[in-house]
Amino acid sequence: MTEEVKFKTRSNSVSETIRTFSKQKIEYKLNCFNGKMTERCPEDPYPRTFEEDEDSSTAASCPEYFKWINEDLKPWKKTGITREMIEMGEKLAQFRLVIINGTAYFKKYEDAFQTRDVFTIWGILQLLRLYPGKIPDLELLFQTGDVTVVNKRRYQTPKPMSPPPLFHYCGRKSAYDIVFPDWTFWGWGELGIRPWEGILQKIQEGNKKTKWKDRIPYAFWKGNPRVSLNRYELTKCNASSQNDSYAQIYSVHWDKEIAQSFRNTKLEDQCTHRYKIYAEGVAWSVSEKYIVACDSMTLFIEPIFYDFFTRSMVPLKHYWPIRAQSMCEDIKYAVEWGNANPDKAEAIGKAGTSFIEENLSMKYVYDYMFHLLTAYARLSRFEPTIPVGGVKICSEIACSMDGLWEQYLIESMVKSPSDTPPCTMPSPYDEDETEES
């Protein structure tokens, strides 16, 4: 479907004469039949090419964390990526995704936890809609679990081996996993968490309800403490008559919250404290971006894992670091310091939130995916092919969903191609700027 859109731009003349143009704007629709998925994907669902507006040819600069794309792909810089490497990584992946001429194909190896695979694939399908004709042909493997799986030690032998390229939601210094945006940017149906743009807006509205200095002068954490030692130890920091640690820790039982329609776990209602705590779960936690967005000074308990954007966050500027071995004492010190220096503590909290708001729009999330996949495809030393058992996949997967899952897919759906190009990549890090090996 196309819609004629009129818009104004300024000319380059001295008088800045206003000129009016007409442009055909493409709008995507889902081809559902009676609420059910069509028998197969449309033959040609998206345009193969799309031209940006004339006056938007100069792209914005990408945020600094885009530099990590080069670091994450460095293990394959000299060797390239071969089909043998892909085949070697199959046993570590939940699925393989192939893109050929702008069409996606999917082969499942094993079940993912909940619907992580569905929402991850959905995100890539939306990228194809946002930048039609711009995503190169490629094959990739994806791991949807929590913990990194491509351990460096296994490949750093006297006779070095090339590791399999495996996309994942998080990385760590001791692993080669390629970091990719997590599924919750498009929603988390099982826990009632809306897609990123919608929930960020709700959190921003929640931030306005209580001024920072009027917030509870304690550190707040709410979550499942049964998934990691750090979280279990964090529960011992809870303020009580015997322990004045300035921390308020709340355990969540998700079965109970699901039964209560998430009444007590709405993220927009959790920006009531001056300080919020981030603690890893089994590995990195998707809660990170929601916590930092709260305007509170975030207390990071010594993370081991990282996601795609946090490596450019600066301690004591965007967050306050907490040592795992002395977390209760460190939390108490941070809260006492912040309450004695409220302007400085508030500034750290707002700097963290500004980092999220300015650098983590969905446009930048998609641009990160675009640049990562483009750089990855350049390393390929083979021609992508549809694997045996692979099926064509498209945005019509939303037609077969229901409840919150359908709602979140539709809410996060890209409805038309971007009229601006992807942001411009920053220069790579110098060798002495990163500790990556």
XYZ file of C-alpha atoms in Angstrom:
437
model
C 0.000 0.000 0.000
C 1.271 3.481 -0.761
C 0.240 6.810 0.617
C 1.059 10.192 -0.881
C 2.828 12.290 1.704
C 3.605 15.979 1.364
C 6.441 17.510 3.300
C 8.472 20.672 3.314
C 12.206 21.193 3.090
C 14.334 24.290 3.053
C 16.191 25.115 -0.148
C 19.860 26.014 -0.168
C 19.118 29.524 -1.441
C 19.716 32.583 0.725
C 16.001 33.213 0.987
C 15.494 29.611 2.185
C 12.455 29.240 -0.032
C 10.145 26.511 1.168
C 9.647 23.814 -1.427
C 6.964 21.148 -1.302
C 7.520 17.643 -2.574
C 5.284 14.645 -3.015
C 6.644 11.208 -2.222
C 5.124 7.774 -2.296
C 5.377 6.325 1.200
C 5.209 2.548 1.361
C 3.137 1.051 4.162
C 3.454 -2.632 5.018
C 0.505 -4.793 5.951
C 0.275 -8.304 7.345
C -1.360 -10.837 5.050
C -3.401 -12.718 7.630
C -6.518 -14.770 6.888
C -9.201 -14.873 9.571
C -6.570 -14.176 12.208
C -4.497 -17.190 11.183
C -1.166 -17.361 9.461
C -1.359 -17.585 5.695
C -0.306 -20.881 4.160
C 2.971 -19.340 3.089
C 4.753 -16.000 3.051
C 3.839 -13.539 0.288
C 5.942 -13.988 -2.832
C 7.415 -10.496 -2.705
C 6.411 -8.886 0.607
C 8.853 -5.965 0.580
C 10.451 -3.766 -2.063
C 13.939 -4.846 -3.076
C 15.256 -1.293 -2.956
C 14.174 1.945 -1.365
C 15.585 5.421 -1.764
C 15.873 7.735 1.222
C 14.621 11.311 1.063
C 16.885 13.715 -0.778
C 17.265 15.972 2.232
C 18.255 13.143 4.588
C 21.276 11.791 2.736
C 23.640 12.894 5.484
C 23.367 10.244 8.166
C 23.836 10.888 11.863
C 26.935 9.511 13.569
C 26.461 6.224 15.402
C 26.979 6.109 19.189
C 30.418 5.126 20.418
C 29.399 1.591 21.409
C 29.114 0.729 17.700
C 32.927 0.556 17.757
C 32.633 -2.782 19.551
C 31.313 -4.371 16.362
C 34.868 -4.413 15.030
C 36.164 -5.932 18.265
C 33.510 -8.655 18.363
C 34.326 -9.698 14.780
C 38.106 -9.440 15.164
C 38.625 -13.235 15.646
C 37.640 -13.739 11.976
C 39.357 -10.678 10.496
C 42.326 -12.630 9.087
C 40.691 -15.950 8.267
C 37.245 -14.839 7.205
C 34.221 -16.997 7.995
C 34.035 -20.338 6.206
C 31.237 -22.839 5.838
C 33.263 -25.259 7.952
C 33.151 -22.769 10.831
C 29.377 -22.490 10.487
C 28.943 -26.264 10.478
C 31.204 -26.542 13.526
C 28.947 -24.155 15.447
C 25.651 -25.931 14.715
C 25.769 -27.967 17.918
C 25.973 -24.758 19.971
C 23.047 -22.974 18.301
C 19.273 -22.996 18.668
C 18.701 -21.914 15.081
C 20.261 -20.909 11.776
C 19.041 -17.847 9.894
C 19.790 -17.273 6.219
C 19.087 -14.091 4.268
C 19.137 -14.277 0.464
C 17.956 -11.358 -1.681
C 16.178 -9.805 1.284
C 14.225 -12.971 2.142
C 14.790 -14.821 5.423
C 14.974 -18.584 5.923
C 14.992 -20.356 9.274
C 16.179 -23.751 10.457
C 15.554 -24.781 14.046
C 18.019 -27.022 15.885
C 16.483 -27.078 19.352
C 13.842 -25.305 21.402
C 14.659 -21.905 22.833
C 13.546 -20.848 26.304
C 10.028 -19.408 26.108
C 9.702 -17.432 22.835
C 13.156 -15.868 22.700
C 13.762 -17.267 19.227
C 10.461 -15.950 17.854
C 11.063 -12.401 19.075
C 14.720 -12.424 17.984
C 13.789 -13.539 14.480
C 10.975 -10.995 14.486
C 13.515 -8.248 15.179
C 15.619 -9.306 12.186
C 12.512 -9.455 9.984
C 11.700 -5.883 11.007
C 15.228 -4.851 10.048
C 14.553 -6.231 6.561
C 11.424 -4.067 6.417
C 13.210 -0.968 7.709
C 16.096 -1.168 5.231
C 14.754 -3.189 2.274
C 17.405 -4.243 -0.199
C 20.238 -3.122 2.074
C 20.838 -6.268 4.153
C 23.471 -8.462 2.455
C 23.121 -12.191 1.881
C 24.375 -14.121 4.903
C 24.107 -17.209 7.081
C 24.295 -16.982 10.846
C 23.903 -19.181 13.901
C 22.148 -17.965 17.040
C 22.375 -19.041 20.675
C 19.383 -17.915 22.758
C 20.505 -19.104 26.195
C 21.893 -16.992 29.010
C 25.536 -18.049 29.328
C 28.211 -17.567 26.661
C 29.215 -20.778 24.880
C 32.214 -20.071 22.605
C 34.947 -20.162 25.230
C 38.274 -18.652 24.142
C 40.374 -21.181 26.030
C 39.168 -23.974 23.775
C 40.526 -22.238 20.671
C 43.678 -20.616 22.079
C 45.793 -23.752 21.796
C 49.415 -24.289 20.648
C 47.867 -24.800 17.216
C 45.165 -22.083 17.249
C 41.735 -22.947 15.865
C 39.228 -20.513 14.400
C 36.126 -20.354 16.609
C 32.631 -20.780 15.173
C 30.816 -17.442 14.737
C 27.822 -17.543 17.055
C 25.437 -14.671 17.713
C 24.240 -14.270 21.276
C 22.622 -11.720 23.596
C 25.721 -11.215 25.732
C 29.465 -11.640 25.807
C 32.331 -11.830 28.274
C 36.086 -11.375 28.088
C 36.674 -15.127 28.072
C 34.298 -15.850 25.154
C 33.994 -15.199 21.416
C 30.189 -14.920 21.307
C 29.077 -12.123 18.934
C 26.847 -9.747 20.885
C 23.425 -8.955 19.390
C 20.393 -7.027 20.754
C 18.219 -9.222 22.962
C 14.652 -10.286 22.237
C 13.014 -7.932 24.748
C 13.487 -4.929 22.471
C 10.438 -6.374 20.699
C 8.687 -7.458 23.906
C 8.637 -10.258 26.468
C 5.201 -11.830 26.405
C 5.810 -14.315 29.216
C 6.540 -11.513 31.711
C 4.231 -8.855 30.315
C 7.032 -6.458 29.315
C 6.154 -4.280 26.338
C 8.488 -3.573 23.397
C 11.286 -1.137 24.195
C 9.832 2.068 22.748
C 6.561 1.636 24.618
C 8.020 0.643 27.982
C 10.702 3.350 27.825
C 7.984 5.953 27.364
C 6.151 4.536 30.384
C 9.342 4.631 32.475
C 9.950 8.237 31.427
C 6.440 9.109 32.572
C 7.108 7.290 35.843
C 10.291 9.304 36.351
C 8.260 12.506 36.388
C 5.986 11.388 39.207
C 8.562 11.948 41.952
C 11.472 14.385 41.944
C 14.812 12.723 42.622
C 15.328 14.396 46.016
C 11.834 13.362 47.096
C 12.459 9.700 46.309
C 13.080 7.045 48.962
C 16.740 7.479 50.039
C 17.505 3.752 49.785
C 18.799 1.377 47.114
C 16.086 -0.748 45.464
C 16.166 -4.139 43.767
C 13.323 -6.426 42.755
C 13.758 -9.713 40.942
C 14.351 -13.443 41.152
C 17.192 -14.101 43.644
C 17.242 -17.845 43.009
C 19.161 -17.753 39.719
C 22.626 -16.637 40.856
C 24.901 -16.474 43.880
C 25.260 -12.689 43.622
C 21.508 -12.213 43.796
C 21.230 -14.600 46.723
C 23.967 -12.691 48.545
C 22.180 -9.442 47.714
C 19.166 -10.533 49.756
C 21.424 -10.481 52.834
C 21.878 -6.730 52.322
C 18.212 -6.029 52.994
C 17.727 -3.243 55.506
C 16.327 -4.363 58.843
C 16.454 -3.431 62.500
C 19.686 -5.434 62.730
C 21.150 -4.398 59.375
C 21.007 -0.746 58.347
C 22.463 -1.267 54.862
C 20.164 1.217 53.122
C 18.958 -1.450 50.684
C 15.400 -2.601 50.057
C 15.430 -5.996 48.338
C 12.257 -7.670 47.077
C 12.024 -11.244 45.800
C 9.718 -11.966 42.888
C 7.894 -15.251 42.327
C 6.940 -15.033 38.682
C 4.205 -17.676 38.840
C 2.397 -15.530 41.389
C 2.976 -12.346 39.374
C 1.635 -13.965 36.213
C -1.500 -15.016 38.110
C -1.903 -11.399 39.283
C -1.390 -9.977 35.768
C 1.981 -8.458 36.772
C 0.265 -5.974 39.081
C 3.321 -5.655 41.348
C 6.089 -5.789 38.737
C 5.296 -2.930 36.379
C 8.625 -1.374 35.465
C 7.219 2.147 35.263
C 6.201 1.913 38.940
C 9.726 1.051 40.097
C 11.360 4.474 39.764
C 10.604 5.543 43.335
C 14.061 5.239 44.939
C 17.142 7.410 44.623
C 19.268 4.339 43.928
C 18.620 1.149 41.981
C 20.724 -1.996 41.948
C 21.685 -4.029 38.901
C 22.635 -7.640 39.657
C 23.331 -10.265 37.015
C 21.194 -13.382 36.906
C 22.382 -16.625 35.354
C 24.436 -14.301 33.143
C 23.735 -10.753 31.989
C 20.165 -9.597 32.623
C 17.732 -7.786 30.327
C 16.724 -5.720 33.383
C 19.809 -3.560 32.887
C 18.325 -1.058 30.427
C 15.109 -0.657 32.418
C 17.017 -0.001 35.648
C 19.386 2.578 34.155
C 16.452 4.397 32.502
C 14.916 5.242 35.905
C 16.882 8.463 36.684
C 18.105 6.756 39.861
C 21.826 6.344 40.461
C 22.412 2.760 39.335
C 24.618 0.557 41.505
C 26.238 -2.072 39.265
C 27.304 -5.200 41.137
C 30.552 -6.105 39.353
C 29.180 -7.594 36.113
C 31.001 -10.424 34.359
C 28.901 -10.318 31.197
C 28.034 -7.426 28.891
C 25.446 -6.663 26.258
C 25.940 -4.681 23.057
C 25.631 -1.144 24.452
C 26.929 -1.076 28.039
C 30.624 -1.390 27.203
C 30.696 2.346 26.503
C 29.140 3.299 29.828
C 31.590 4.939 32.230
C 31.744 4.183 35.989
C 31.070 7.167 38.277
C 29.628 8.991 35.270
C 26.767 6.708 34.220
C 26.677 4.340 37.221
C 28.311 3.517 40.566
C 30.381 0.285 40.715
C 29.810 -2.209 43.545
C 32.255 -5.013 44.403
C 30.646 -8.445 44.573
C 32.784 -9.558 47.518
C 31.687 -6.633 49.682
C 28.362 -5.690 48.148
C 26.491 -4.874 51.367
C 29.228 -2.560 52.608
C 29.636 -0.968 49.176
C 25.897 -0.405 48.776
C 25.735 1.219 52.201
C 28.696 3.472 51.361
C 27.211 4.471 47.990
C 23.850 5.364 49.534
C 25.434 7.318 52.381
C 27.667 9.155 49.910
C 24.720 9.915 47.635
C 22.533 11.178 50.462
C 25.394 13.408 51.624
C 26.020 14.583 48.037
C 22.544 14.551 46.478
C 23.370 16.817 43.536
C 26.267 14.592 42.458
C 24.292 11.380 42.960
C 21.352 12.764 41.007
C 23.718 13.807 38.205
C 25.078 10.251 37.913
C 21.546 8.866 37.763
C 20.439 11.325 35.108
C 23.629 10.793 33.080
C 22.891 7.071 32.959
C 19.322 7.712 31.880
C 20.461 10.221 29.252
C 22.859 7.609 27.885
C 19.934 5.230 27.430
C 17.547 7.805 25.974
C 20.076 9.292 23.554
C 21.909 6.146 22.460
C 19.363 3.348 22.639
C 16.462 4.417 20.458
C 15.028 1.630 18.313
C 16.549 3.363 15.288
C 19.997 2.876 16.836
C 19.156 -0.710 17.809
C 18.291 -1.446 14.183
C 21.341 0.472 12.962
C 23.553 -1.613 15.243
C 22.021 -4.770 13.787
C 22.498 -3.394 10.266
C 26.177 -2.554 10.724
C 26.927 -5.777 12.600
C 25.294 -7.990 9.971
C 26.884 -6.020 7.129
C 30.365 -6.335 8.646
C 29.732 -10.013 9.388
C 28.631 -10.691 5.797
C 31.811 -9.076 4.454
C 33.821 -11.729 6.279
C 31.954 -14.597 4.634
C 34.058 -16.782 2.340
C 31.143 -18.821 0.957
C 27.829 -18.249 -0.778
C 24.827 -18.471 1.566
C 22.343 -21.222 0.708
C 19.022 -22.352 2.123
C 19.798 -25.267 4.474
C 18.068 -28.610 4.161
C 14.946 -28.311 6.274
C 15.043 -24.511 6.189
C 11.745 -22.664 5.767
C 10.950 -19.219 4.443
C 9.913 -16.908 7.253
C 8.295 -13.477 7.247
C 6.392 -11.039 9.448
C 3.233 -13.086 8.958
C 4.444 -15.203 11.883
C 2.540 -12.641 13.963
C -0.714 -13.945 12.465
C -0.348 -17.233 14.331
C 0.270 -15.659 17.752
C -2.281 -14.555 20.331
C -2.513 -12.683 23.626
C 0.398 -10.494 24.689
C 2.673 -12.197 22.167
C 0.542 -11.044 19.247
C 0.067 -7.613 20.838
C 3.803 -7.044 21.262
C 4.696 -8.251 17.778
C 2.150 -5.928 16.213
C 3.209 -3.041 18.458
C 6.872 -3.431 17.483
C 6.233 -4.005 13.784
C 8.036 -1.745 11.312
C 5.258 -0.296 9.195
C 7.275 1.390 6.438
C 10.869 1.685 5.208
C 13.137 4.230 6.844
C 13.386 7.537 5.027
C 16.831 8.109 6.537
C 19.935 5.954 6.064
C 21.669 4.037 8.861
C 23.956 6.092 11.062
C 27.617 6.459 10.106
C 30.017 4.092 11.869
C 32.672 5.666 14.124
C 36.345 4.875 13.611
C 37.466 1.587 15.213
C 39.197 1.550 18.575
C 42.985 1.740 18.618
C 44.725 -1.299 20.058
C 45.472 0.514 23.321
C 41.851 1.637 23.756
C 40.481 -1.814 24.448
C 41.454 -4.779 26.558
C 39.848 -7.197 24.124
C 42.294 -9.914 23.095
